[in-house]
PDB file of C-alpha atoms in Angstrom:
ATOM      1  CA  UNK A   1      16.602 119.889  -5.330  1.00  0.00           C
ATOM      2  CA  UNK A   2      14.824 120.146  -8.788  1.00  0.00           C
ATOM      3  CA  UNK A   3      14.914 118.489 -12.166  1.00  0.00           C
ATOM      4  CA  UNK A   4      15.380 120.596 -15.254  1.00  0.00           C
ATOM      5  CA  UNK A   5      12.205 119.349 -16.797  1.00  0.00           C
ATOM      6  CA  UNK A   6       9.055 117.380 -15.576  1.00  0.00           C
ATOM      7  CA  UNK A   7      10.001 113.727 -14.837  1.00  0.00           C
ATOM      8  CA  UNK A   8       7.475 110.808 -15.091  1.00  0.00           C
ATOM      9  CA  UNK A   9       6.950 108.823 -12.149  1.00  0.00           C
ATOM     10  CA  UNK A  10       9.783 106.132 -11.803  1.00  0.00           C
ATOM     11  CA  UNK A  11       9.252 103.437  -9.434  1.00  0.00           C
ATOM     12  CA  UNK A  12      12.087 101.814  -7.401  1.00  0.00           C
ATOM     13  CA  UNK A  13      11.310  98.449  -5.906  1.00  0.00           C
ATOM     14  CA  UNK A  14      12.665  97.601  -2.706  1.00  0.00           C
ATOM     15  CA  UNK A  15      14.646  95.073  -4.002  1.00  0.00           C
ATOM     16  CA  UNK A  16      16.856  97.575  -5.648  1.00  0.00           C
ATOM     17  CA  UNK A  17      17.934  98.885  -2.481  1.00  0.00           C
ATOM     18  CA  UNK A  18      20.787  99.155  -1.788  1.00  0.00           C
ATOM     19  CA  UNK A  19      21.262 100.952  -5.111  1.00  0.00           C
ATOM     20  CA  UNK A  20      22.449 104.097  -7.064  1.00  0.00           C
ATOM     21  CA  UNK A  21      20.131 105.764  -9.438  1.00  0.00           C
ATOM     22  CA  UNK A  22      21.526 108.448 -12.063  1.00  0.00           C
ATOM     23  CA  UNK A  23      19.388 111.418 -12.499  1.00  0.00           C
ATOM     24  CA  UNK A  24      19.947 114.699 -14.695  1.00  0.00           C
ATOM     25  CA  UNK A  25      21.507 116.695 -12.048  1.00  0.00           C
ATOM     26  CA  UNK A  26      23.330 113.951 -10.114  1.00  0.00           C
ATOM     27  CA  UNK A  27      22.982 110.834  -8.235  1.00  0.00           C
ATOM     28  CA  UNK A  28      20.937 109.056  -5.624  1.00  0.00           C
ATOM     29  CA  UNK A  29      22.195 106.544  -3.303  1.00  0.00           C
ATOM     30  CA  UNK A  30      20.260 104.309  -1.454  1.00  0.00           C
ATOM     31  CA  UNK A  31      21.587 101.958   1.365  1.00  0.00           C
ATOM     32  CA  UNK A  32      20.537  99.857   4.225  1.00  0.00           C
ATOM     33  CA  UNK A  33      22.093 100.244   7.859  1.00  0.00           C
ATOM     34  CA  UNK A  34      21.697  98.381  10.918  1.00  0.00           C
ATOM     35  CA  UNK A  35      20.490 100.811  13.824  1.00  0.00           C
ATOM     36  CA  UNK A  36      22.613 101.086  16.706  1.00  0.00           C
ATOM     37  CA  UNK A  37      20.705 103.132  19.253  1.00  0.00           C
ATOM     38  CA  UNK A  38      23.791 103.783  21.266  1.00  0.00           C
ATOM     39  CA  UNK A  39      26.106 105.472  18.936  1.00  0.00           C
ATOM     40  CA  UNK A  40      23.512 106.560  16.141  1.00  0.00           C
ATOM     41  CA  UNK A  41      23.824 110.157  15.040  1.00  0.00           C
ATOM     42  CA  UNK A  42      21.085 110.963  12.590  1.00  0.00           C
ATOM     43  CA  UNK A  43      22.688 113.053   9.631  1.00  0.00           C
ATOM     44  CA  UNK A  44      21.663 116.944   9.472  1.00  0.00           C
ATOM     45  CA  UNK A  45      22.757 117.196   5.805  1.00  0.00           C
ATOM     46  CA  UNK A  46      19.971 118.579   3.485  1.00  0.00           C
ATOM     47  CA  UNK A  47      20.550 116.026   1.057  1.00  0.00           C
ATOM     48  CA  UNK A  48      21.143 112.730   3.326  1.00  0.00           C
ATOM     49  CA  UNK A  49      18.114 111.573   5.127  1.00  0.00           C
ATOM     50  CA  UNK A  50      17.399 108.373   7.136  1.00  0.00           C
ATOM     51  CA  UNK A  51      14.231 106.514   7.351  1.00  0.00           C
ATOM     52  CA  UNK A  52      12.737 103.829   9.169  1.00  0.00           C
ATOM     53  CA  UNK A  53      13.061 101.101   6.716  1.00  0.00           C
ATOM     54  CA  UNK A  54      10.819  98.789   8.870  1.00  0.00           C
ATOM     55  CA  UNK A  55       7.877 101.238   8.473  1.00  0.00           C
ATOM     56  CA  UNK A  56       7.886 100.941   4.550  1.00  0.00           C
ATOM     57  CA  UNK A  57       5.299  98.619   3.548  1.00  0.00           C
ATOM     58  CA  UNK A  58       5.167  99.301  -0.156  1.00  0.00           C
ATOM     59  CA  UNK A  59       7.309 100.121  -3.031  1.00  0.00           C
ATOM     60  CA  UNK A  60       9.263 103.331  -2.963  1.00  0.00           C
ATOM     61  CA  UNK A  61       9.803 105.670  -6.101  1.00  0.00           C
ATOM     62  CA  UNK A  62      11.066 108.964  -6.930  1.00  0.00           C
ATOM     63  CA  UNK A  63       8.655 111.290  -8.951  1.00  0.00           C
ATOM     64  CA  UNK A  64       7.355 114.676  -9.340  1.00  0.00           C
ATOM     65  CA  UNK A  65       3.969 115.629  -7.362  1.00  0.00           C
ATOM     66  CA  UNK A  66       0.779 114.143  -7.802  1.00  0.00           C
ATOM     67  CA  UNK A  67      -2.903 114.876  -6.705  1.00  0.00           C
ATOM     68  CA  UNK A  68      -3.422 113.711  -3.389  1.00  0.00           C
ATOM     69  CA  UNK A  69       0.248 113.654  -1.992  1.00  0.00           C
ATOM     70  CA  UNK A  70       0.906 114.326   1.785  1.00  0.00           C
ATOM     71  CA  UNK A  71       2.971 114.348   4.765  1.00  0.00           C
ATOM     72  CA  UNK A  72       2.626 112.992   8.258  1.00  0.00           C
ATOM     73  CA  UNK A  73       3.319 116.006  10.540  1.00  0.00           C
ATOM     74  CA  UNK A  74       3.718 114.418  13.745  1.00  0.00           C
ATOM     75  CA  UNK A  75       3.671 111.175  15.899  1.00  0.00           C
ATOM     76  CA  UNK A  76      -0.393 111.570  16.152  1.00  0.00           C
ATOM     77  CA  UNK A  77      -0.487 111.034  12.655  1.00  0.00           C
ATOM     78  CA  UNK A  78      -1.809 114.184  11.478  1.00  0.00           C
ATOM     79  CA  UNK A  79      -1.527 114.994   7.930  1.00  0.00           C
ATOM     80  CA  UNK A  80      -0.629 118.050   5.779  1.00  0.00           C
ATOM     81  CA  UNK A  81      -1.297 118.244   1.829  1.00  0.00           C
ATOM     82  CA  UNK A  82       1.890 118.583   0.012  1.00  0.00           C
ATOM     83  CA  UNK A  83       0.188 121.611  -1.953  1.00  0.00           C
ATOM     84  CA  UNK A  84      -0.432 123.229   1.481  1.00  0.00           C
ATOM     85  CA  UNK A  85       3.193 122.543   2.451  1.00  0.00           C
ATOM     86  CA  UNK A  86       4.325 124.344  -0.763  1.00  0.00           C
ATOM     87  CA  UNK A  87       2.284 127.204  -0.184  1.00  0.00           C
ATOM     88  CA  UNK A  88       3.366 127.614   3.415  1.00  0.00           C
ATOM     89  CA  UNK A  89       7.007 127.362   2.204  1.00  0.00           C
ATOM     90  CA  UNK A  90       6.370 129.922  -0.585  1.00  0.00           C
ATOM     91  CA  UNK A  91       7.480 127.566  -3.188  1.00  0.00           C
ATOM     92  CA  UNK A  92       6.522 129.024  -6.533  1.00  0.00           C
ATOM     93  CA  UNK A  93       4.054 127.155  -8.812  1.00  0.00           C
ATOM     94  CA  UNK A  94       6.443 126.760 -11.756  1.00  0.00           C
ATOM     95  CA  UNK A  95       8.834 124.871  -9.355  1.00  0.00           C
ATOM     96  CA  UNK A  96       6.586 122.299  -7.853  1.00  0.00           C
ATOM     97  CA  UNK A  97       6.642 120.307 -10.968  1.00  0.00           C
ATOM     98  CA  UNK A  98      10.285 120.073 -10.911  1.00  0.00           C
ATOM     99  CA  UNK A  99      11.019 119.291  -7.368  1.00  0.00           C
ATOM    100  CA  UNK A 100      11.692 115.565  -6.753  1.00  0.00           C
ATOM    101  CA  UNK A 101       9.942 113.373  -4.085  1.00  0.00           C
ATOM    102  CA  UNK A 102      10.366 110.126  -2.573  1.00  0.00           C
ATOM    103  CA  UNK A 103       7.100 108.732  -1.935  1.00  0.00           C
ATOM    104  CA  UNK A 104       5.339 105.544  -1.070  1.00  0.00           C
ATOM    105  CA  UNK A 105       1.995 105.647  -2.862  1.00  0.00           C
ATOM    106  CA  UNK A 106       0.841 109.304  -1.844  1.00  0.00           C
ATOM    107  CA  UNK A 107       2.578 109.351   1.435  1.00  0.00           C
ATOM    108  CA  UNK A 108       5.731 111.547   0.856  1.00  0.00           C
ATOM    109  CA  UNK A 109       8.994 110.416   2.632  1.00  0.00           C
ATOM    110  CA  UNK A 110      10.886 113.372   1.455  1.00  0.00           C
ATOM    111  CA  UNK A 111      10.657 116.489  -0.430  1.00  0.00           C
ATOM    112  CA  UNK A 112      14.114 116.315  -1.555  1.00  0.00           C
ATOM    113  CA  UNK A 113      16.007 119.390  -0.161  1.00  0.00           C
ATOM    114  CA  UNK A 114      13.298 119.942   2.313  1.00  0.00           C
ATOM    115  CA  UNK A 115      11.142 118.033   5.256  1.00  0.00           C
ATOM    116  CA  UNK A 116      10.520 114.504   5.772  1.00  0.00           C
ATOM    117  CA  UNK A 117       7.531 112.729   6.979  1.00  0.00           C
ATOM    118  CA  UNK A 118       7.206 111.963  10.547  1.00  0.00           C
ATOM    119  CA  UNK A 119       5.806 108.625   9.847  1.00  0.00           C
ATOM    120  CA  UNK A 120       9.337 107.461   8.758  1.00  0.00           C
ATOM    121  CA  UNK A 121      11.250 108.972  11.216  1.00  0.00           C
ATOM    122  CA  UNK A 122      13.763 106.973  13.330  1.00  0.00           C
ATOM    123  CA  UNK A 123      12.700 105.920  16.764  1.00  0.00           C
ATOM    124  CA  UNK A 124      13.641 103.409  19.602  1.00  0.00           C
ATOM    125  CA  UNK A 125      12.079 100.688  17.860  1.00  0.00           C
ATOM    126  CA  UNK A 126      13.807 101.194  14.552  1.00  0.00           C
ATOM    127  CA  UNK A 127      16.124  98.145  13.449  1.00  0.00           C
ATOM    128  CA  UNK A 128      16.863  99.101   9.823  1.00  0.00           C
ATOM    129  CA  UNK A 129      17.733 102.473   8.443  1.00  0.00           C
ATOM    130  CA  UNK A 130      17.047 103.509   4.854  1.00  0.00           C
ATOM    131  CA  UNK A 131      19.755 106.195   3.899  1.00  0.00           C
ATOM    132  CA  UNK A 132      19.025 107.994   0.927  1.00  0.00           C
ATOM    133  CA  UNK A 133      21.840 110.596  -0.202  1.00  0.00           C
ATOM    134  CA  UNK A 134      21.512 113.099  -3.225  1.00  0.00           C
ATOM    135  CA  UNK A 135      25.103 113.816  -4.774  1.00  0.00           C
ATOM    136  CA  UNK A 136      24.964 116.744  -7.145  1.00  0.00           C
ATOM    137  CA  UNK A 137      26.811 116.376 -10.295  1.00  0.00           C
ATOM    138  CA  UNK A 138      28.882 119.582 -10.966  1.00  0.00           C
ATOM    139  CA  UNK A 139      29.537 119.093 -14.649  1.00  0.00           C
ATOM    140  CA  UNK A 140      26.868 117.749 -17.065  1.00  0.00           C
ATOM    141  CA  UNK A 141      25.046 114.460 -16.012  1.00  0.00           C
ATOM    142  CA  UNK A 142      22.409 112.684 -17.884  1.00  0.00           C
ATOM    143  CA  UNK A 143      20.199 115.361 -19.463  1.00  0.00           C
ATOM    144  CA  UNK A 144      18.136 113.261 -21.057  1.00  0.00           C
ATOM    145  CA  UNK A 145      15.507 113.021 -18.136  1.00  0.00           C
ATOM    146  CA  UNK A 146      16.109 109.107 -17.975  1.00  0.00           C
ATOM    147  CA  UNK A 147      16.938 107.658 -14.461  1.00  0.00           C
ATOM    148  CA  UNK A 148      19.299 104.592 -14.845  1.00  0.00           C
ATOM    149  CA  UNK A 149      19.357 102.060 -11.949  1.00  0.00           C
ATOM    150  CA  UNK A 150      22.431 100.595 -11.276  1.00  0.00           C
ATOM    151  CA  UNK A 151      22.534  97.915  -8.504  1.00  0.00           C
ATOM    152  CA  UNK A 152      25.418  98.185  -5.925  1.00  0.00           C
ATOM    153  CA  UNK A 153      26.220  95.322  -3.434  1.00  0.00           C
TER     154      UNK A 153
END
Protein backbone atom coordinates (compact mmCIF):
# COMPACT_ATOMS: atom_id res chain seq x y z
CA UNK A 1 0.00 0.00 0.00
CA UNK A 2 1.43 3.37 -1.00
CA UNK A 3 0.07 6.88 -1.13
CA UNK A 4 0.66 8.81 -4.34
CA UNK A 5 2.51 11.60 -2.60
CA UNK A 6 3.99 12.26 0.82
CA UNK A 7 1.25 12.52 3.43
CA UNK A 8 1.63 14.66 6.52
CA UNK A 9 1.19 12.92 9.86
CA UNK A 10 -2.48 12.42 10.56
CA UNK A 11 -3.59 11.58 14.08
CA UNK A 12 -6.58 9.36 14.71
CA UNK A 13 -7.62 9.62 18.35
CA UNK A 14 -8.89 6.41 19.93
CA UNK A 15 -12.30 8.06 20.37
CA UNK A 16 -12.67 7.88 16.54
CA UNK A 17 -12.66 4.09 16.64
CA UNK A 18 -14.82 2.56 15.26
CA UNK A 19 -14.64 4.67 12.15
CA UNK A 20 -13.71 4.99 8.53
CA UNK A 21 -10.95 7.06 6.96
CA UNK A 22 -10.92 8.08 3.31
CA UNK A 23 -7.44 8.23 1.77
CA UNK A 24 -6.34 8.93 -1.83
CA UNK A 25 -6.22 5.25 -2.85
CA UNK A 26 -9.14 3.85 -0.86
CA UNK A 27 -10.50 3.74 2.65
CA UNK A 28 -9.48 2.31 5.98
CA UNK A 29 -12.12 0.83 8.27
CA UNK A 30 -11.47 0.48 11.98
CA UNK A 31 -13.68 -1.50 14.34
CA UNK A 32 -13.52 -3.06 17.77
CA UNK A 33 -14.37 -6.73 18.33
CA UNK A 34 -14.81 -8.75 21.49
CA UNK A 35 -12.26 -11.54 21.41
CA UNK A 36 -13.79 -15.00 21.66
CA UNK A 37 -10.84 -17.29 22.26
CA UNK A 38 -12.81 -20.40 21.26
CA UNK A 39 -13.73 -19.65 17.68
CA UNK A 40 -11.49 -16.74 16.72
CA UNK A 41 -9.63 -17.11 13.46
CA UNK A 42 -7.11 -14.35 12.86
CA UNK A 43 -7.42 -12.99 9.30
CA UNK A 44 -4.61 -13.91 6.93
CA UNK A 45 -5.49 -11.13 4.50
CA UNK A 46 -2.64 -8.75 3.66
CA UNK A 47 -4.92 -5.74 4.12
CA UNK A 48 -6.91 -6.83 7.20
CA UNK A 49 -5.05 -6.96 10.50
CA UNK A 50 -6.04 -7.57 14.11
CA UNK A 51 -4.30 -5.90 17.03
CA UNK A 52 -4.67 -6.29 20.80
CA UNK A 53 -6.56 -3.09 21.56
CA UNK A 54 -5.88 -3.45 25.29
CA UNK A 55 -2.14 -2.94 24.66
CA UNK A 56 -2.66 0.44 22.96
CA UNK A 57 -1.98 3.20 25.46
CA UNK A 58 -1.60 6.34 23.33
CA UNK A 59 -3.19 7.79 20.24
CA UNK A 60 -2.89 5.91 17.00
CA UNK A 61 -2.27 7.62 13.73
CA UNK A 62 -1.67 6.83 10.10
CA UNK A 63 1.39 8.52 8.67
CA UNK A 64 4.54 8.06 6.63
CA UNK A 65 7.91 7.24 8.21
CA UNK A 66 9.71 9.33 10.79
CA UNK A 67 13.16 9.09 12.32
CA UNK A 68 13.13 6.68 15.27
CA UNK A 69 10.37 4.36 13.98
CA UNK A 70 10.68 0.72 15.06
CA UNK A 71 8.94 -2.68 15.37
CA UNK A 72 8.93 -5.14 18.22
CA UNK A 73 10.05 -8.42 16.64
CA UNK A 74 9.13 -10.99 19.28
CA UNK A 75 7.58 -11.59 22.69
CA UNK A 76 10.93 -10.86 24.33
CA UNK A 77 10.62 -7.24 23.16
CA UNK A 78 13.54 -7.16 20.69
CA UNK A 79 13.30 -4.13 18.42
CA UNK A 80 14.17 -3.50 14.81
CA UNK A 81 14.39 -0.06 13.21
CA UNK A 82 11.93 0.52 10.38
CA UNK A 83 14.85 1.58 8.20
CA UNK A 84 16.55 -1.80 8.73
CA UNK A 85 13.30 -3.65 7.99
CA UNK A 86 12.98 -1.82 4.67
CA UNK A 87 16.59 -2.56 3.77
CA UNK A 88 16.04 -6.27 4.53
CA UNK A 89 12.82 -6.27 2.48
CA UNK A 90 14.57 -4.42 -0.37
CA UNK A 91 12.03 -1.58 -0.43
CA UNK A 92 13.43 1.17 -2.68
CA UNK A 93 14.24 4.42 -0.89
CA UNK A 94 11.99 6.32 -3.28
CA UNK A 95 8.96 4.24 -2.14
CA UNK A 96 9.59 4.53 1.60
CA UNK A 97 8.15 8.05 1.83
CA UNK A 98 4.90 6.81 0.28
CA UNK A 99 4.17 3.76 2.44
CA UNK A 100 1.48 4.35 5.01
CA UNK A 101 2.11 3.22 8.59
CA UNK A 102 -0.16 2.69 11.56
CA UNK A 103 1.76 3.94 14.58
CA UNK A 104 1.57 4.63 18.30
CA UNK A 105 4.32 7.21 18.73
CA UNK A 106 7.38 5.71 17.02
CA UNK A 107 6.21 2.14 17.63
CA UNK A 108 4.91 0.87 14.27
CA UNK A 109 1.89 -1.40 14.63
CA UNK A 110 1.68 -2.11 10.91
CA UNK A 111 3.45 -1.28 7.69
CA UNK A 112 0.35 -1.45 5.51
CA UNK A 113 0.71 -4.39 3.18
CA UNK A 114 3.61 -5.74 5.28
CA UNK A 115 4.40 -6.93 8.78
CA UNK A 116 2.87 -6.05 12.11
CA UNK A 117 4.63 -5.51 15.42
CA UNK A 118 4.73 -8.46 17.83
CA UNK A 119 4.01 -5.94 20.58
CA UNK A 120 0.34 -5.75 19.53
CA UNK A 121 -0.34 -9.34 18.47
CA UNK A 122 -3.39 -11.19 19.77
CA UNK A 123 -2.69 -13.41 22.81
CA UNK A 124 -4.71 -15.52 25.25
CA UNK A 125 -5.00 -12.41 27.43
CA UNK A 126 -6.58 -10.31 24.65
CA UNK A 127 -10.10 -9.07 25.42
CA UNK A 128 -10.70 -6.50 22.69
CA UNK A 129 -9.46 -6.56 19.11
CA UNK A 130 -8.83 -3.56 16.91
CA UNK A 131 -9.51 -4.64 13.34
CA UNK A 132 -7.96 -2.43 10.67
CA UNK A 133 -8.94 -3.08 7.07
CA UNK A 134 -7.77 -1.28 3.94
CA UNK A 135 -10.13 -1.33 0.97
CA UNK A 136 -8.69 -0.14 -2.30
CA UNK A 137 -10.74 2.12 -4.53
CA UNK A 138 -10.59 0.99 -8.12
CA UNK A 139 -11.65 4.28 -9.68
CA UNK A 140 -10.52 7.64 -8.44
CA UNK A 141 -10.80 8.31 -4.75
CA UNK A 142 -9.84 11.49 -2.96
CA UNK A 143 -6.81 12.64 -4.93
CA UNK A 144 -6.17 15.68 -2.74
CA UNK A 145 -4.06 13.75 -0.24
CA UNK A 146 -6.42 14.79 2.56
CA UNK A 147 -7.86 12.16 4.85
CA UNK A 148 -11.50 12.65 5.78
CA UNK A 149 -12.60 11.11 9.06
CA UNK A 150 -16.11 9.77 9.10
CA UNK A 151 -17.43 8.30 12.30
CA UNK A 152 -19.43 5.09 12.08
CA UNK A 153 -21.36 3.49 14.83
